[in-house]
Tab-separated table of N, CA and C in Angstrom:
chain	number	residue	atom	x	y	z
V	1	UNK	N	-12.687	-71.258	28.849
V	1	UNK	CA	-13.110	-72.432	29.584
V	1	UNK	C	-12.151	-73.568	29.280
V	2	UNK	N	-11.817	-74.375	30.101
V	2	UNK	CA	-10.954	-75.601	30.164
V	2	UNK	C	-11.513	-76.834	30.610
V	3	UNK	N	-11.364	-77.843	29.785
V	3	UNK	CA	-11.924	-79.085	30.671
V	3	UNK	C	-11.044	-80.180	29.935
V	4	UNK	N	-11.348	-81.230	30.348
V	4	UNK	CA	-10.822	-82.341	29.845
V	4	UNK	C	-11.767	-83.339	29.909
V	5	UNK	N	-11.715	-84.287	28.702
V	5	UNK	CA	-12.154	-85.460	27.989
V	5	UNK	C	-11.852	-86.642	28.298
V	6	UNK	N	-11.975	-87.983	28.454
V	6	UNK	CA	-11.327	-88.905	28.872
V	6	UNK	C	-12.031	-90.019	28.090
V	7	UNK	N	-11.877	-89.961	27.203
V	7	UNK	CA	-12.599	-91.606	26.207
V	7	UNK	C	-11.957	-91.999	24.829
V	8	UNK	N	-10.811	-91.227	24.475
V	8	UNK	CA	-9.999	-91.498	23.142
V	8	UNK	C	-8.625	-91.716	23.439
V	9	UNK	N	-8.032	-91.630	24.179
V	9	UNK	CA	-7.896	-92.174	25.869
V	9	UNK	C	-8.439	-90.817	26.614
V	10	UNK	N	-7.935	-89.664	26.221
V	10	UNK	CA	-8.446	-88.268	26.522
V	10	UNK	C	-7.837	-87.398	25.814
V	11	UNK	N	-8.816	-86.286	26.169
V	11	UNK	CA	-8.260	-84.781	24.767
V	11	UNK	C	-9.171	-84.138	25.671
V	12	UNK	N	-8.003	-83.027	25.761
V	12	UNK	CA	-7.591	-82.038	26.717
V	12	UNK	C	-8.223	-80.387	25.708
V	13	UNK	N	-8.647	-79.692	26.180
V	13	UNK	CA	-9.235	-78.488	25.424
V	13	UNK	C	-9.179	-77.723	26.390
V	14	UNK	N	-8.461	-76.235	25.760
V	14	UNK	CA	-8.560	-74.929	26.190
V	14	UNK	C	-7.723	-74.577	25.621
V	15	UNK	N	-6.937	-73.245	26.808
V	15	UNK	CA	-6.014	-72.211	25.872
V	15	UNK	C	-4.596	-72.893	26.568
V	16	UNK	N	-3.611	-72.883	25.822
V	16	UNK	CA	-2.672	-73.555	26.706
V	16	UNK	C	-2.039	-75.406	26.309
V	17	UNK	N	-3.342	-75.668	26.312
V	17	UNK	CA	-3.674	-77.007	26.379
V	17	UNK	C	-2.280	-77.535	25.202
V	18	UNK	N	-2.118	-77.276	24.158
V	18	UNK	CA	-1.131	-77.422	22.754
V	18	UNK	C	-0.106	-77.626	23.693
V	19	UNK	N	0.915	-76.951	24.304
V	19	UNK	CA	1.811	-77.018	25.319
V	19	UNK	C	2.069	-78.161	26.096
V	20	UNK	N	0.596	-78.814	26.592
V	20	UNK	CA	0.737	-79.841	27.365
V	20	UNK	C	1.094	-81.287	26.848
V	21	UNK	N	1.482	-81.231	24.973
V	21	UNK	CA	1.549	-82.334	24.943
V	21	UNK	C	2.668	-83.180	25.040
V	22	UNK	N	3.941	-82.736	24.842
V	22	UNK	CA	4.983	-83.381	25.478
V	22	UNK	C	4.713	-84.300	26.605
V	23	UNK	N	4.307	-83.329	27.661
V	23	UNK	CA	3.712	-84.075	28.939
V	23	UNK	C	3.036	-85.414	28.846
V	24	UNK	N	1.854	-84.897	28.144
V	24	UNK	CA	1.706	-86.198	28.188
V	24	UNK	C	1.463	-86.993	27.360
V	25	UNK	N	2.159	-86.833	26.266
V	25	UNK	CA	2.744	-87.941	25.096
V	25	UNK	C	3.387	-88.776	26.165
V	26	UNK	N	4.548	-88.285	26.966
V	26	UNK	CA	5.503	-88.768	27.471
V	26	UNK	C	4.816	-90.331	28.230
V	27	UNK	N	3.858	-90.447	28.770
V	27	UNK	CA	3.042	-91.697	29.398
V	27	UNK	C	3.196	-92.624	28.109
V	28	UNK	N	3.475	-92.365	27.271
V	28	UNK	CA	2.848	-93.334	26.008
V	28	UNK	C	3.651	-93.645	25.035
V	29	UNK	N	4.964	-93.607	25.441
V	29	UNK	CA	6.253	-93.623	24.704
V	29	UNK	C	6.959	-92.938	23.845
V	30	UNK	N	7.672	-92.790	22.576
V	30	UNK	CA	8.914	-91.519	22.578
V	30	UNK	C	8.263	-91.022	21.029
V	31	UNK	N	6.905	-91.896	20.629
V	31	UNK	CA	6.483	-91.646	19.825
V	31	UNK	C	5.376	-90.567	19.225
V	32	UNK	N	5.035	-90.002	18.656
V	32	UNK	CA	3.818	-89.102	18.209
V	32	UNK	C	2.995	-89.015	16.860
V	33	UNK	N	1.974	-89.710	16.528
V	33	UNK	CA	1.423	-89.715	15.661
V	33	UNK	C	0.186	-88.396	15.649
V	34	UNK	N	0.213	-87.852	14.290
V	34	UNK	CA	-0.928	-87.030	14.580
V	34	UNK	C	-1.414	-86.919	13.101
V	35	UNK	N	-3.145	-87.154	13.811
V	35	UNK	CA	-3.303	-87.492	12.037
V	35	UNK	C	-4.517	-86.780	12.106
V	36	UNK	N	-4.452	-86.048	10.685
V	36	UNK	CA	-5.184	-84.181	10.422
V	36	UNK	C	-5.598	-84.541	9.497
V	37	UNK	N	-7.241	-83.641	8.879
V	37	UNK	CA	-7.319	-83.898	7.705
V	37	UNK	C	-7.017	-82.629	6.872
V	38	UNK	N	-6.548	-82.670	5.903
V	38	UNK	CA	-5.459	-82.029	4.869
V	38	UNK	C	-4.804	-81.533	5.875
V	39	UNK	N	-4.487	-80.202	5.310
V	39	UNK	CA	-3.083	-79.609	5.445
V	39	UNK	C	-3.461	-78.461	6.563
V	40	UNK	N	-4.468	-78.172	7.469
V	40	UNK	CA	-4.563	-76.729	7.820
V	40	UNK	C	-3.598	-76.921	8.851
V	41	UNK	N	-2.953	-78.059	9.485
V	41	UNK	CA	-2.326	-77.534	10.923
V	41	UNK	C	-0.884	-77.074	10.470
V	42	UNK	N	-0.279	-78.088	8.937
V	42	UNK	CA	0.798	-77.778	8.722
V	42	UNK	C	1.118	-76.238	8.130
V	43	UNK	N	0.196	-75.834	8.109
V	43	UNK	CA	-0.152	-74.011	7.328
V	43	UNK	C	-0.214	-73.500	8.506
V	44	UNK	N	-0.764	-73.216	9.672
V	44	UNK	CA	-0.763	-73.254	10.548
V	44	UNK	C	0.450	-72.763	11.892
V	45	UNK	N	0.115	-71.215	12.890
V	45	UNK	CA	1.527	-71.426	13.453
V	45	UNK	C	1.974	-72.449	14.572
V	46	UNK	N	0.790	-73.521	14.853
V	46	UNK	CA	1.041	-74.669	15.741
V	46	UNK	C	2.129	-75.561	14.917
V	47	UNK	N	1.858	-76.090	13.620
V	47	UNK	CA	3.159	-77.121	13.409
V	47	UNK	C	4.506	-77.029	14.075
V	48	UNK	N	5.178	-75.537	13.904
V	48	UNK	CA	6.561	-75.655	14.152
V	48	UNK	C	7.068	-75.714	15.268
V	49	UNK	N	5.734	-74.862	15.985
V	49	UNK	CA	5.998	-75.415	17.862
V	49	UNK	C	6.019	-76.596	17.731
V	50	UNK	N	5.510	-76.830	17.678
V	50	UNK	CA	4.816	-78.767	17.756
V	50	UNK	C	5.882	-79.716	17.456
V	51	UNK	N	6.497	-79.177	16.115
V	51	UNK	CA	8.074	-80.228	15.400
V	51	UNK	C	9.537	-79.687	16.966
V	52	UNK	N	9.536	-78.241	16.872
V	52	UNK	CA	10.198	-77.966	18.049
V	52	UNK	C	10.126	-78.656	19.082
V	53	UNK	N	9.078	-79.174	19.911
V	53	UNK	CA	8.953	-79.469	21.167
V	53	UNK	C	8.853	-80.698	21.073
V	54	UNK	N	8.631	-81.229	19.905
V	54	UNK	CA	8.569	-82.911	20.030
V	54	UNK	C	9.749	-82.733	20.099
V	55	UNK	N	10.765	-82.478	19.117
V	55	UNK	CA	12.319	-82.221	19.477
V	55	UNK	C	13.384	-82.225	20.186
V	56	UNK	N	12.702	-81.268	20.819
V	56	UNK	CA	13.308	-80.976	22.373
V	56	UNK	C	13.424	-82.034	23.585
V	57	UNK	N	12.009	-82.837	23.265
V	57	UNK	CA	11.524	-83.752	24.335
V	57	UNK	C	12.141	-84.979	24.018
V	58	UNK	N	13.060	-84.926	22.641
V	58	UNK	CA	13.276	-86.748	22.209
V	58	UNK	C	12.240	-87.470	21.646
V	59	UNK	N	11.010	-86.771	21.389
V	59	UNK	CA	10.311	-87.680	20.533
V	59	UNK	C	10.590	-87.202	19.294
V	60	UNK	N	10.093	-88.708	18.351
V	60	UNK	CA	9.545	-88.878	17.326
V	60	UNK	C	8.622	-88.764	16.984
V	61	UNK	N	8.436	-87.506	15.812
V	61	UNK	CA	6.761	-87.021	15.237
V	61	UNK	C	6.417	-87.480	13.498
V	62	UNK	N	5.703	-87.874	13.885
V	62	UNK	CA	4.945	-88.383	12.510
V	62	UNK	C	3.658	-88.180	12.236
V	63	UNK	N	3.459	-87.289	10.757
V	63	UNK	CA	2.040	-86.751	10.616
V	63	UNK	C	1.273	-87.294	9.472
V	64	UNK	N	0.655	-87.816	9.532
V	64	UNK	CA	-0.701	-88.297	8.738
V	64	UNK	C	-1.918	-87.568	8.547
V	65	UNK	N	-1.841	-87.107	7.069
V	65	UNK	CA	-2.600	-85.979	6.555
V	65	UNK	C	-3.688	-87.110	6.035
V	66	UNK	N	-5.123	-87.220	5.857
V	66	UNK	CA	-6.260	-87.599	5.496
V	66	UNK	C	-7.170	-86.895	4.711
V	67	UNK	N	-7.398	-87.197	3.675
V	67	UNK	CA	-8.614	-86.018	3.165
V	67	UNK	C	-10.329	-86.575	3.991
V	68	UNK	N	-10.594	-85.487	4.652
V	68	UNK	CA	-11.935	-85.369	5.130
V	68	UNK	C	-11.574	-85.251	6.235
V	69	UNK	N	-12.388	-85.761	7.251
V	69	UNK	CA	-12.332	-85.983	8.703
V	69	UNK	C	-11.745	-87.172	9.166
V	70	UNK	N	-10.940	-87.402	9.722
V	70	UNK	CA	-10.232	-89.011	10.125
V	70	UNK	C	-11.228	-89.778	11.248
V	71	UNK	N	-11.360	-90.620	10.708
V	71	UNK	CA	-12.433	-91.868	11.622
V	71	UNK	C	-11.064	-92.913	12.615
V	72	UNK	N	-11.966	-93.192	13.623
V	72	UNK	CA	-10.806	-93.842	14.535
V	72	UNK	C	-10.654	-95.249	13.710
V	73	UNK	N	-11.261	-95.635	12.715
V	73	UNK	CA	-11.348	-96.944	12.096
V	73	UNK	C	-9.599	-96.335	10.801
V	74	UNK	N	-9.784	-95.396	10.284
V	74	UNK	CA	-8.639	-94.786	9.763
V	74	UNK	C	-7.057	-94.993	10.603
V	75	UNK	N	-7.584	-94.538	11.971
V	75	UNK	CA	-6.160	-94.051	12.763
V	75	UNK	C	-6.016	-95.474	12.736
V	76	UNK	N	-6.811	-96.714	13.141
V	76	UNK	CA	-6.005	-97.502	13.523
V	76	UNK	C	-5.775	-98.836	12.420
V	77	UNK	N	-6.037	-98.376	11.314
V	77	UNK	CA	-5.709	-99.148	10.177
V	77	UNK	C	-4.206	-98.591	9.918
């Protein structure tokens, strides 16, 4: 199943979906913040796509690891 979200600005869910973010990072400038709590994405075989394709695209990726769950009061401190 696939749908999309629209209130964090939006978050996109399904299979595939990982792929789409170049796309549309790209609306929002050359930048990428992504902020996880601990370490599972960097263990994970999404990171290196992820460092790859920001790459590829000219962005800049920057990751912010959190212990627990990250609160939007976190992201935007």
């Amino acid at each position: 199943m696939k749908f999309n979200y629209s209130a964090n600005p939006e978050l996109c869910f399904g299979p595939g979906q990982f792929k789409q973010l170049p796309e549309l990072a790209a609306r929002f400038g050359n930048h990428i913040l992504v902020v996880t709590g601990g370490q599972s994405l960097k263990a994970g075989p999404h990171w290196p796509i992820l460092k790859r394709e920001c790459s590829r695209h000219g962005f800049t990726l920057h990751h912010a690891p959190i212990d627990g769950e990250p609160t939007p009061a976190m992201v935007d401190g």
